[in-house]
């Protein structure tokens, strides 16, 4: 293609983007030829979550607008179908632009908008503040990124999976796109925590990996998600027992005014959603059920070993008063997969067996607003994961692994926020957990990756214990440009009587109205995974792993809809577990190359590790027709072995580049793409002579993580089309993952059928067709 032709295409594209249709007048909006819907919502104070009266909401591009009542509610009927930006303003609050509001034919769309109290406007009435698309983050952690429901739903290559859209951030390593295991700033997936509506959920994936946050695909229904806040470092003492990250997910409420239904078909399977009002004027419910479809196809076409999974989730909201609400949340997932030895021989797999898992969480959350002074959030929940897994070697028919374990936790969590004045604020609260764990698993006799033979091993131990935590965070705003957070968290685990104290500090200083400097430092502790902790009575004496976080960042608003961020970080890991019989290996990363944690007769807590990096990100919200995110990072992550040598960890990509975004040419079409590029991760090659002699993979311990896979890169494309049929609405989408079918290596394993090393690749070319039909 000539340069002239390329310039012509770019010029035409730019003209099409800039040529926006004229705003709709009120008369045009109510024209019988234009299908319309109703917009309802609530405007609340971002800090204390109290209702804001007399806030003005304008539908950008139209003449439609409304004011909130004394309970913060508003309603705008007759909005033409399409996607809009809302302009929200109120005296003494920072104005805000709220994008991605989708209006559907003859349906009610709900939004909840939070406004930030402006100290500058209160102190200097004459100051004019421009509205922006991004929330003010002075009182939030550094390293914070937020996504709305629509941003998650439409993302190319995400498949409606919140973990997959998070994986596009510069803080997430590219390791294996077949697994939802977030590797955050050089850490292990076991180091991540998740909350849904203040309820702790240990794993938000189907086919969960024991003692980790990894899994195969999303358990949570994206249509339930209101928004997501992801903290990749330096987070406040409100969240603990995690070394790397916290994901805070908020579910929306069901429709309080009418009954709505939705049928959908996607990569996750087919499903139904129902929602509607409960008795009482402001109570609601919503329920969804999904099931995979490949198992139905397999009954007729015998396509091979296929997974079977399903989930049910729901939420009921009871508004007890204008300032108090009670929610009931439930999530349940059932996963099955497996094949027999004959099928394994036919497919050429080195192992066979089955993998069953039940993953559930149920809880209540009580929210109480104290008006302009603060709020309390109190939850009581139970989480439970049960594993029934058995795998055997195809060649020898010998047992590899048999796991019949379960983990459950009963959690009381209380979080309080108090605004004493414009200068002084507090967070404080507690967590109480009752942990009940039953580890029952067998390892067939074999040889570990270091070449050490081991006999048949059977671990059958049940342990209950208590975990207790208290936290306090003081937020100081001495002047409107500066916000300082000083906090501390104390955790205690009764099983080993370990008590840890975690001081944390962060600050944000506005250099200008568009530019701010952010910094954070703190101590973070996490209990060892129960799968390691309960293997031997002597492990009670192990110290909790610790990480020190240091973060420095710069944020600059390029335009009202485009933000530039630059962050540098350093993480110093201490008291990490090491096995003296597996010299040179980092035990916490064992689940990456083994698929699970094997038996360790003895562990020491003398391990060290560190990671450091620089991240750049430009994020553009959907202001008119274009949106996107461009990011790049350079990072390194190392561990120190027993001999004092520093080695790269298995997640050490070195560099990552990501470009993702979309174009919306009108109200009914949308096109998006995502391209990732990352350096190859390290791996340890096999000692071929030793491995061939015993037909089992034995590492070459002279080259631990001494080789690297080829660089990873992949392009994903997606197109969406909306249709409106009176009371019903249809969204069709077509997506292609890994468009040019790049052979990205997932891992190298020992093929016992052929007694040689073999390669497992990540997703190849994968077309996906999906639909959502609302009625």
XYZ file of C-alpha atoms in Angstrom:
775
model
C 0.000 0.000 0.000
C 1.424 3.384 -1.023
C 1.888 6.192 1.470
C -0.656 8.298 -0.479
C -3.292 5.571 -0.226
C -2.630 5.100 3.472
C -2.938 8.858 4.058
C -6.230 8.930 2.148
C -7.663 6.133 4.288
C -6.566 7.868 7.481
C -8.043 11.169 6.280
C -11.392 9.544 5.498
C -11.361 7.842 8.875
C -10.650 11.131 10.652
C -13.467 12.888 8.769
C -15.935 10.138 9.695
C -14.960 10.417 13.352
C -15.239 14.199 13.445
C -18.522 14.345 11.546
C -20.931 14.023 14.438
C -24.699 14.225 13.955
C -26.493 17.299 15.271
C -27.946 17.041 18.785
C -31.499 15.764 19.045
C -34.059 18.364 20.051
C -36.797 17.539 22.528
C -39.300 17.393 19.649
C -37.140 14.929 17.698
C -36.678 12.796 20.805
C -40.400 12.179 21.138
C -40.977 11.590 17.404
C -42.964 8.353 16.875
C -40.343 7.225 14.336
C -37.638 7.175 17.022
C -37.626 4.250 19.452
C -37.021 5.436 22.999
C -36.353 4.185 26.499
C -36.316 5.633 30.000
C -33.272 6.655 32.009
C -33.471 6.466 35.796
C -30.744 6.841 38.345
C -29.347 8.055 41.628
C -26.664 10.616 42.388
C -24.660 10.100 45.599
C -21.683 11.561 47.412
C -18.582 9.620 46.324
C -17.118 9.496 49.829
C -20.032 8.918 52.183
C -22.558 7.582 49.629
C -25.352 9.847 50.835
C -27.975 11.109 48.369
C -27.345 14.405 46.564
C -30.411 16.556 45.929
C -30.740 19.174 43.167
C -28.013 17.653 40.988
C -28.500 18.454 37.295
C -28.231 15.587 34.809
C -28.049 16.392 31.098
C -28.031 13.852 28.263
C -25.166 15.081 26.107
C -26.122 15.574 22.470
C -29.803 16.177 23.333
C -31.850 18.784 25.159
C -33.020 16.205 27.713
C -32.252 16.837 31.379
C -33.520 16.344 34.927
C -32.878 17.331 38.553
C -32.506 14.877 41.413
C -35.054 14.864 44.233
C -34.266 14.864 47.957
C -33.412 11.150 47.823
C -30.976 11.702 44.936
C -33.233 10.058 42.339
C -33.986 11.300 38.827
C -35.904 10.124 35.767
C -35.648 11.124 32.091
C -38.283 9.490 29.853
C -38.289 9.426 26.051
C -34.536 9.063 25.470
C -33.815 7.775 21.933
C -32.092 4.392 21.847
C -28.305 4.544 21.673
C -25.273 5.200 23.841
C -24.870 8.505 25.659
C -22.670 10.573 27.912
C -24.315 12.247 30.917
C -23.217 15.678 32.155
C -23.721 15.843 35.934
C -23.230 18.921 38.108
C -24.180 20.185 41.538
C -23.074 23.064 43.737
C -20.004 22.285 45.899
C -19.269 19.123 43.887
C -16.876 18.478 41.033
C -18.812 18.189 37.749
C -18.601 14.838 36.038
C -19.075 13.281 32.613
C -20.551 9.788 32.834
C -20.066 7.740 29.613
C -21.414 4.437 28.270
C -25.062 4.917 29.221
C -26.936 2.556 26.896
C -30.638 3.261 26.265
C -32.751 0.378 24.938
C -36.184 0.347 23.370
C -39.061 0.570 25.863
C -36.832 -0.445 28.758
C -35.551 1.303 31.852
C -31.801 1.898 32.127
C -30.466 2.521 35.650
C -27.276 4.354 36.578
C -25.678 5.302 39.872
C -23.460 8.360 39.648
C -21.089 9.487 42.388
C -19.815 13.054 42.710
C -16.712 14.186 44.577
C -17.047 17.022 47.083
C -14.790 19.870 45.940
C -12.758 21.520 48.681
C -11.470 23.979 46.108
C -14.988 25.091 45.145
C -15.989 25.452 48.795
C -12.968 27.580 49.608
C -12.832 29.541 46.332
C -16.326 30.072 44.963
C -15.045 31.917 41.895
C -12.980 28.959 40.626
C -14.366 27.185 37.545
C -13.752 23.451 37.338
C -14.078 21.548 34.056
C -16.016 18.290 34.082
C -14.055 15.094 33.485
C -14.682 11.431 32.712
C -12.407 10.071 35.444
C -13.180 9.907 39.148
C -10.963 11.861 41.506
C -8.490 9.410 43.074
C -6.806 11.454 45.814
C -8.265 9.271 48.548
C -7.926 6.025 46.626
C -4.828 3.909 46.411
C -2.157 4.546 43.843
C -2.094 1.952 41.065
C -5.888 2.025 40.707
C -7.790 1.342 37.482
C -11.572 1.266 37.069
C -13.813 -0.276 34.418
C -17.557 0.048 33.880
C -19.905 -2.768 32.913
C -20.022 -1.662 29.272
C -16.217 -1.445 29.037
C -15.947 -5.056 30.214
C -18.809 -6.356 28.053
C -17.598 -4.948 24.730
C -13.833 -5.542 25.065
C -12.275 -7.590 22.267
C -10.694 -10.805 23.521
C -12.316 -10.514 26.954
C -15.362 -12.678 26.330
C -17.228 -10.791 29.059
C -14.575 -11.917 31.529
C -13.477 -9.313 34.061
C -10.096 -11.011 34.593
C -9.337 -10.943 30.871
C -9.916 -7.213 30.508
C -7.769 -6.600 33.604
C -5.043 -8.696 31.948
C -4.626 -5.900 29.382
C -3.171 -3.563 32.019
C 0.606 -2.930 32.040
C 0.886 -4.386 35.559
C -0.228 -7.878 34.420
C 2.274 -10.369 32.972
C 1.414 -12.367 29.826
C 1.873 -16.007 30.783
C -0.987 -18.183 29.487
C -4.184 -16.818 27.920
C -5.935 -20.152 28.539
C -5.857 -19.481 32.296
C -7.441 -16.663 34.301
C -4.470 -16.312 36.605
C -3.540 -12.664 37.155
C 0.205 -12.222 37.614
C 0.418 -8.742 39.129
C 3.762 -6.941 39.112
C 5.784 -10.119 39.243
C 3.672 -11.848 41.887
C 1.918 -15.217 41.881
C -1.853 -15.641 41.242
C -2.163 -16.840 44.851
C -1.409 -13.247 45.925
C -4.688 -11.725 44.638
C -7.912 -11.045 46.553
C -11.500 -10.487 45.374
C -14.553 -8.812 46.908
C -18.066 -8.621 45.470
C -20.308 -6.126 47.276
C -18.041 -6.277 50.359
C -18.224 -10.105 50.374
C -14.938 -12.018 50.067
C -14.892 -14.598 47.257
C -11.629 -16.591 47.145
C -11.868 -17.516 43.451
C -14.076 -15.924 40.762
C -13.417 -18.598 38.116
C -14.756 -21.882 36.864
C -12.342 -24.815 37.418
C -10.630 -23.041 40.353
C -7.051 -23.971 41.235
C -6.742 -24.958 44.882
C -5.095 -22.384 47.159
C -4.909 -19.918 44.258
C -7.050 -17.360 42.452
C -6.499 -19.002 39.047
C -9.094 -20.786 36.963
C -10.201 -21.453 33.418
C -12.922 -18.878 32.700
C -15.165 -16.361 34.420
C -17.688 -17.464 37.013
C -19.305 -14.038 37.496
C -21.947 -12.930 35.011
C -20.792 -9.695 33.363
C -24.413 -8.493 33.057
C -24.557 -8.313 36.869
C -21.409 -6.209 37.219
C -21.837 -2.463 37.719
C -18.147 -1.539 37.911
C -14.739 -2.866 38.930
C -11.883 -1.204 40.812
C -8.516 -2.935 40.528
C -5.661 -2.125 42.931
C -2.302 -3.421 41.690
C -0.131 -2.131 44.519
C 0.110 0.084 47.576
C -3.552 -0.479 48.518
C -4.979 0.743 51.806
C -5.103 -1.260 55.090
C -8.830 -1.856 54.516
C -7.687 -4.829 52.376
C -5.252 -7.391 53.698
C -3.915 -10.952 53.596
C -2.794 -10.371 50.007
C 0.690 -9.580 48.727
C -0.051 -8.206 45.252
C -3.536 -6.991 44.363
C -7.199 -6.568 45.270
C -10.172 -6.506 42.897
C -13.292 -4.782 44.212
C -16.382 -5.721 42.162
C -19.770 -4.061 42.571
C -22.964 -5.753 41.384
C -25.864 -3.626 40.208
C -29.369 -3.924 41.655
C -32.251 -5.533 39.800
C -35.014 -3.538 38.128
C -37.318 -2.045 40.793
C -40.066 -1.011 38.361
C -40.692 -3.850 35.896
C -39.865 -7.440 35.062
C -37.068 -7.906 32.505
C -35.675 -11.053 30.925
C -32.617 -11.840 28.836
C -31.418 -14.896 26.930
C -27.787 -15.002 25.901
C -25.362 -17.213 24.048
C -21.608 -16.726 24.306
C -18.261 -18.426 24.804
C -19.307 -19.148 28.391
C -22.417 -21.043 27.224
C -26.094 -20.207 27.038
C -28.055 -18.604 29.830
C -31.085 -16.770 31.121
C -31.383 -13.665 33.282
C -34.534 -12.515 35.074
C -35.045 -9.503 37.303
C -37.802 -7.409 38.759
C -39.348 -5.740 41.797
C -39.964 -7.321 45.184
C -42.821 -6.310 47.496
C -42.111 -2.786 48.603
C -41.576 0.189 46.352
C -37.772 0.060 46.238
C -36.830 -3.619 46.576
C -35.549 -5.769 43.724
C -34.127 -9.122 42.699
C -32.151 -10.598 39.814
C -31.188 -14.157 38.977
C -29.118 -15.788 36.244
C -28.401 -19.376 35.188
C -25.848 -20.454 32.593
C -24.629 -23.754 31.187
C -21.929 -24.785 28.734
C -22.993 -26.114 25.356
C -20.048 -28.171 24.049
C -21.187 -31.197 26.043
C -24.529 -31.165 24.218
C -22.761 -31.045 20.856
C -20.482 -33.894 21.941
C -23.487 -36.203 22.398
C -24.119 -36.120 18.666
C -20.738 -35.429 17.082
C -18.179 -36.935 19.520
C -15.824 -33.946 19.355
C -13.580 -35.275 22.129
C -12.930 -34.381 25.750
C -15.083 -31.350 26.520
C -15.734 -29.389 29.716
C -19.179 -29.256 31.311
C -19.892 -26.341 33.589
C -22.712 -24.173 34.800
C -23.441 -21.464 37.314
C -26.302 -19.782 39.142
C -26.030 -16.369 40.766
C -28.425 -13.862 42.151
C -28.893 -10.747 44.205
C -31.819 -9.381 46.205
C -31.851 -5.804 47.510
C -34.084 -4.608 50.346
C -34.148 -0.855 50.959
C -35.021 -0.723 54.648
C -35.053 3.070 54.728
C -33.701 5.984 52.655
C -30.366 5.523 54.465
C -30.189 1.752 54.939
C -30.256 -1.304 52.679
C -29.742 -5.049 52.990
C -28.521 -7.199 50.091
C -28.391 -10.965 49.701
C -25.782 -12.249 47.241
C -25.273 -15.810 46.039
C -22.846 -17.335 43.529
C -22.632 -21.048 42.696
C -20.589 -22.852 40.047
C -20.361 -26.540 39.109
C -17.522 -27.756 36.870
C -16.839 -31.161 35.365
C -14.367 -32.384 32.778
C -12.503 -35.566 32.021
C -11.868 -38.479 29.744
C -10.857 -42.119 30.054
C -7.600 -43.781 29.094
C -8.815 -44.882 25.668
C -9.778 -41.324 24.785
C -6.439 -40.091 26.109
C -4.581 -42.561 23.878
C -6.689 -41.451 20.932
C -5.957 -37.781 21.616
C -2.300 -38.391 22.432
C -2.527 -36.952 25.960
C 0.006 -38.004 28.575
C -2.585 -38.140 31.346
C -6.263 -38.904 31.809
C -8.858 -38.583 34.537
C -11.497 -36.118 35.635
C -11.696 -32.733 37.303
C -14.827 -31.802 39.254
C -15.214 -28.676 41.360
C -17.970 -26.870 43.252
C -17.428 -23.184 43.964
C -19.967 -21.151 45.937
C -20.391 -18.034 48.050
C -23.428 -16.771 49.927
C -23.688 -13.666 52.047
C -25.581 -10.663 53.374
C -24.363 -7.084 53.307
C -25.934 -4.306 55.375
C -25.240 -0.746 54.283
C -26.021 2.143 56.617
C -25.522 5.774 55.645
C -24.830 8.313 58.379
C -25.770 11.193 56.099
C -22.985 13.680 55.438
C -20.858 12.097 58.175
C -20.128 8.653 56.710
C -21.367 5.102 56.366
C -20.964 1.513 57.567
C -20.766 -1.605 55.404
C -21.149 -4.926 57.238
C -21.204 -8.345 55.581
C -21.611 -11.902 56.825
C -20.761 -14.605 54.298
C -19.745 -18.192 53.648
C -17.490 -19.336 50.813
C -16.893 -22.965 49.911
C -14.830 -24.748 47.246
C -14.805 -28.541 46.882
C -12.395 -30.461 44.663
C -12.780 -33.983 43.285
C -9.829 -34.539 40.953
C -7.968 -37.629 39.823
C -5.334 -37.949 37.115
C -3.306 -40.961 36.038
C -0.438 -41.436 33.622
C -1.686 -42.682 30.241
C 1.403 -44.718 29.429
C 1.794 -46.577 32.746
C -1.753 -46.203 34.118
C -0.149 -45.151 37.423
C -1.809 -42.621 39.717
C -0.456 -39.087 39.474
C -2.780 -37.117 41.722
C -6.044 -37.722 43.588
C -7.574 -34.762 45.395
C -10.776 -34.853 47.482
C -10.318 -31.645 49.434
C -12.466 -28.689 50.376
C -11.951 -25.228 51.804
C -14.585 -23.061 53.402
C -14.634 -19.785 55.311
C -17.244 -17.908 57.350
C -16.436 -14.199 57.256
C -17.702 -11.174 59.176
C -16.406 -7.956 57.596
C -17.124 -4.425 58.778
C -15.866 -1.304 56.989
C -16.652 2.203 58.258
C -15.984 5.618 56.771
C -16.273 8.837 58.796
C -15.940 12.377 57.479
C -15.213 14.513 60.525
C -14.567 17.620 58.435
C -13.247 18.605 55.035
C -9.744 18.100 56.419
C -10.098 14.934 58.503
C -11.529 11.547 57.511
C -11.191 7.993 58.839
C -11.538 4.411 57.661
C -11.698 1.702 60.284
C -13.122 -1.772 60.684
C -12.495 -5.439 61.335
C -12.598 -8.894 59.792
C -13.308 -12.146 61.630
C -13.019 -15.456 59.795
C -13.638 -19.043 60.780
C -11.610 -21.268 58.434
C -12.463 -24.934 57.944
C -10.137 -26.851 55.627
C -9.964 -30.537 54.731
C -6.959 -31.542 52.649
C -7.356 -35.125 51.426
C -5.105 -35.935 48.512
C -2.813 -38.670 47.265
C 0.331 -38.488 45.178
C 1.364 -41.602 43.305
C 4.989 -42.660 43.698
C 7.232 -40.869 41.260
C 10.163 -38.564 40.749
C 9.966 -34.824 41.316
C 11.340 -32.238 38.899
C 14.632 -32.155 40.828
C 15.141 -35.901 40.268
C 14.279 -36.951 43.814
C 12.184 -40.146 44.031
C 9.239 -40.164 46.446
C 6.872 -42.941 47.576
C 3.077 -42.972 47.554
C 1.943 -40.058 49.692
C -1.453 -39.638 51.320
C -2.297 -36.439 53.198
C -5.591 -36.444 55.085
C -5.883 -33.613 57.570
C -8.741 -31.389 58.665
C -7.996 -28.123 60.380
C -10.158 -25.295 61.672
C -8.724 -21.980 62.729
C -9.601 -18.336 63.221
C -8.278 -15.327 61.357
C -8.779 -11.913 62.934
C -7.929 -8.465 61.604
C -8.428 -4.825 62.498
C -7.523 -1.780 60.419
C -7.453 1.997 60.688
C -6.754 4.611 58.032
C -6.511 8.367 58.613
C -7.066 10.651 55.594
C -5.752 14.183 55.934
C -6.438 17.048 53.502
C -4.511 20.019 54.958
C -5.027 21.918 51.662
C -7.187 21.039 48.692
C -4.138 20.044 46.601
C -2.823 17.477 49.080
C -4.281 14.218 50.376
C -2.337 12.067 52.848
C -3.317 8.549 53.979
C -1.765 7.033 57.119
C -2.922 3.540 58.069
C -2.143 0.330 59.861
C -3.530 -3.199 59.799
C -3.121 -5.992 62.359
C -3.756 -9.659 61.415
C -3.708 -12.799 63.555
C -4.037 -16.470 62.527
C -4.841 -18.834 65.400
C -3.495 -21.926 63.580
C 0.127 -20.864 64.006
C -0.427 -17.890 66.336
C 1.211 -15.552 63.824
C 0.451 -11.878 64.397
C 1.509 -9.299 61.835
C 1.426 -5.500 61.794
C 1.219 -3.715 58.439
C 1.798 0.074 58.391
C 0.930 1.818 55.107
C 1.126 5.377 53.792
C 0.134 7.088 50.550
C -0.185 10.645 49.279
C -1.470 12.543 46.293
C -0.454 16.096 45.446
C -2.000 18.134 42.628
C 0.826 19.930 40.866
C -1.744 21.634 38.609
C -5.440 21.231 37.915
C -4.520 18.500 35.401
C -1.413 16.907 36.913
C -0.902 15.056 40.180
C 1.967 13.275 41.866
C 1.169 10.060 43.755
C 3.223 7.864 46.059
C 2.662 4.893 48.360
C 4.664 2.610 50.636
C 3.603 -0.173 52.926
C 4.006 -3.613 54.441
C 1.828 -6.495 53.248
C 1.483 -9.990 54.729
C -0.318 -13.115 53.555
C -0.838 -16.531 55.125
C 0.708 -19.454 53.284
C -1.696 -21.466 51.091
C -3.381 -24.146 53.191
C -2.179 -26.777 50.725
C 1.388 -26.022 51.857
C 0.702 -25.039 55.445
C -1.084 -28.272 56.411
C 1.348 -30.723 54.794
C 3.456 -31.102 57.904
C 2.961 -30.203 61.571
C 6.359 -28.495 61.491
C 5.020 -25.950 58.994
C 3.112 -24.277 61.837
C 6.329 -22.517 62.741
C 6.726 -20.834 59.348
C 6.448 -17.067 59.214
C 3.900 -15.426 56.952
C 5.277 -14.272 53.571
C 5.811 -10.511 53.475
C 6.101 -7.906 50.722
C 7.192 -4.280 50.960
C 5.607 -2.006 48.335
C 7.085 1.249 47.074
C 5.176 3.126 44.356
C 5.738 6.516 42.725
C 3.446 7.809 40.001
C 2.436 10.758 37.878
C -1.062 11.326 36.468
C -1.899 13.926 33.817
C -5.210 14.715 32.144
C -4.420 15.231 28.464
C -8.059 16.063 27.753
C -11.224 15.697 29.783
C -11.582 12.132 28.413
C -7.921 11.076 28.153
C -5.562 10.382 31.035
C -1.827 9.643 31.030
C -0.264 7.751 33.945
C 3.347 6.871 34.677
C 4.240 4.633 37.626
C 7.409 3.079 38.955
C 7.348 0.406 41.645
C 9.551 -1.871 43.719
C 8.341 -4.951 45.647
C 10.611 -6.630 48.177
C 9.478 -10.152 49.168
C 10.695 -11.772 52.393
C 9.986 -14.902 54.454
C 9.062 -16.875 51.336
C 8.900 -20.714 51.513
C 11.819 -22.777 50.195
C 12.323 -26.551 50.055
C 15.912 -27.580 50.963
C 15.444 -30.756 48.881
C 14.589 -28.756 45.753
C 17.574 -26.487 45.530
C 17.233 -23.611 43.136
C 13.420 -23.733 42.797
C 10.912 -21.180 44.070
C 8.129 -23.144 45.758
C 5.355 -20.544 45.522
C 5.617 -20.707 41.702
C 5.457 -24.515 41.665
C 1.788 -24.548 40.673
C 2.789 -22.918 37.366
C 4.994 -25.762 36.138
C 3.305 -28.643 38.049
C -0.314 -27.515 37.914
C -0.600 -27.941 41.715
C 1.490 -27.820 44.891
C 3.225 -31.153 45.477
C 4.244 -32.563 48.853
C 7.103 -30.878 50.725
C 8.303 -32.696 53.804
C 10.178 -29.661 55.017
C 9.902 -25.966 54.237
C 11.963 -22.999 55.355
C 10.842 -19.357 55.476
C 14.157 -17.846 54.377
C 13.247 -17.142 50.734
C 13.705 -13.713 49.179
C 12.359 -12.213 45.974
C 11.865 -8.819 44.420
C 10.283 -7.192 41.408
C 10.534 -3.721 39.951
C 9.205 -1.941 36.913
C 7.995 1.145 35.091
C 4.494 1.372 33.589
C 3.036 3.870 31.117
C -0.666 4.002 30.258
C -2.906 6.299 28.209
C -6.604 5.616 28.752
C -9.329 7.297 26.709
C -12.969 7.086 27.754
C -15.760 7.016 25.175
C -16.508 10.742 24.781
C -17.793 10.623 21.206
C -16.827 7.759 18.910
C -13.387 6.556 19.926
C -12.151 4.919 23.129
C -9.049 2.966 23.973
C -6.099 2.117 26.151
C -2.432 2.090 25.157
C 0.105 0.807 27.665
C 3.680 -0.354 27.967
C 5.809 -1.621 30.815
C 9.310 -2.797 31.555
C 9.661 -4.990 34.625
C 11.834 -7.693 36.149
C 11.014 -10.227 38.849
C 13.626 -12.401 40.596
C 13.989 -14.804 43.507
C 17.026 -15.820 45.524
C 17.742 -19.544 45.808
C 19.325 -21.353 48.744
C 22.774 -20.760 47.333
C 22.295 -17.001 47.220
C 21.939 -16.785 43.425
C 19.233 -14.492 42.013
C 17.158 -16.099 39.259
C 14.240 -14.763 37.148
C 10.803 -15.983 38.202
C 8.626 -17.844 35.703
C 6.514 -14.692 35.068
C 9.416 -12.464 33.984
C 8.262 -11.123 30.579
C 10.638 -8.130 30.842
C 8.475 -5.951 28.604
C 4.789 -5.678 27.665
C 2.996 -3.549 25.085
C -0.801 -3.440 24.685
C -3.105 -1.504 22.372
C -6.860 -1.876 22.703
C -9.853 0.237 21.858
C -12.880 0.715 19.705
C -14.822 2.852 17.280
C -18.570 3.504 17.447
C -19.701 4.948 14.065
C -23.333 5.322 15.128
C -25.911 4.159 17.619
C -26.123 0.555 16.480
C -22.628 -0.543 15.383
C -19.391 -0.874 17.330
C -15.960 -2.249 16.382
C -13.128 -3.040 18.806
C -9.685 -4.610 18.806
C -6.926 -5.650 21.183
C -3.270 -6.355 20.423
C -0.739 -7.584 22.981
C 2.996 -8.079 22.708
C 5.225 -9.393 25.493
C 8.640 -10.883 25.950
C 8.893 -14.640 26.385
C 8.803 -15.956 29.947
C 11.664 -18.037 31.391
C 11.528 -21.802 31.715
C 13.846 -24.571 32.870
C 14.768 -27.073 30.138
C 14.696 -30.778 30.885
C 17.768 -32.869 31.502
C 17.116 -35.082 28.474
C 19.344 -37.983 29.502
C 17.975 -38.159 33.053
C 14.376 -37.666 31.907
C 14.535 -40.316 29.179
C 16.017 -42.807 31.634
C 12.928 -42.652 33.885
C 10.343 -41.326 31.363
C 9.573 -38.361 33.598
C 10.404 -34.689 33.308
C 13.519 -33.822 35.321
C 14.844 -30.282 35.206
C 18.354 -29.419 34.187
C 19.270 -27.810 37.512
C 22.283 -26.095 35.960
C 19.922 -24.003 33.783
C 17.030 -23.126 36.108
C 14.873 -20.577 34.253
C 17.816 -20.206 31.893
C 15.804 -20.398 28.652
C 12.932 -18.272 27.371
C 9.917 -18.938 25.193
C 9.491 -16.881 22.046
C 7.758 -13.515 22.498
C 3.996 -13.547 22.921
C 1.733 -11.551 20.627
C -1.903 -11.812 19.610
C -4.597 -9.746 17.855
C -8.295 -9.933 18.787
C -11.125 -8.297 16.833
C -14.810 -7.809 17.606
C -17.920 -6.290 16.002
C -21.252 -5.554 17.759
C -24.637 -4.757 16.209
C -27.729 -3.700 18.169
C -31.341 -4.176 17.037
C -34.431 -2.719 18.697
C -37.882 -4.287 18.239
C -40.339 -2.367 20.371
C -40.190 -3.974 23.840
C -37.358 -6.364 22.884
C -33.711 -5.704 22.047
C -31.063 -7.847 20.394
C -27.280 -7.504 20.460
C -25.229 -9.676 18.110
C -21.457 -9.809 18.227
C -18.750 -11.646 16.355
C -15.243 -11.883 17.731
C -12.045 -13.515 16.525
C -9.265 -14.289 18.979
C -5.664 -14.597 17.794
C -6.584 -13.496 14.278
C -3.297 -14.497 12.641
C -3.091 -17.775 14.622
C 0.156 -17.058 16.439
C 1.607 -20.185 18.092
C 2.235 -18.797 21.580
C 3.734 -21.387 23.918
C 1.887 -22.040 27.181
C 4.415 -24.477 28.678
C 6.742 -27.366 27.886
C 5.961 -30.741 29.453
C 7.298 -34.287 29.366
C 5.256 -36.504 27.036
C 5.291 -39.922 28.730
C 3.584 -41.549 25.733
C 6.551 -40.728 23.518
C 9.204 -40.234 26.210
C 10.212 -36.769 25.005
C 9.607 -33.091 25.748
C 6.484 -31.633 24.170
C 4.821 -28.242 23.864
C 1.357 -27.018 24.842
C 0.279 -23.882 22.977
C -2.079 -21.151 24.095
C -5.297 -20.203 22.272
C -5.001 -20.463 18.504
C -7.387 -18.875 15.999
C -10.759 -18.850 17.756
C -13.958 -17.389 16.238
C -16.737 -16.574 18.721
C -20.355 -15.710 17.962
C -22.599 -14.356 20.692
C -25.996 -12.800 21.227
C -28.047 -11.134 23.944
C -31.825 -11.010 23.517
C -33.768 -8.872 25.991
C -37.528 -9.199 26.293
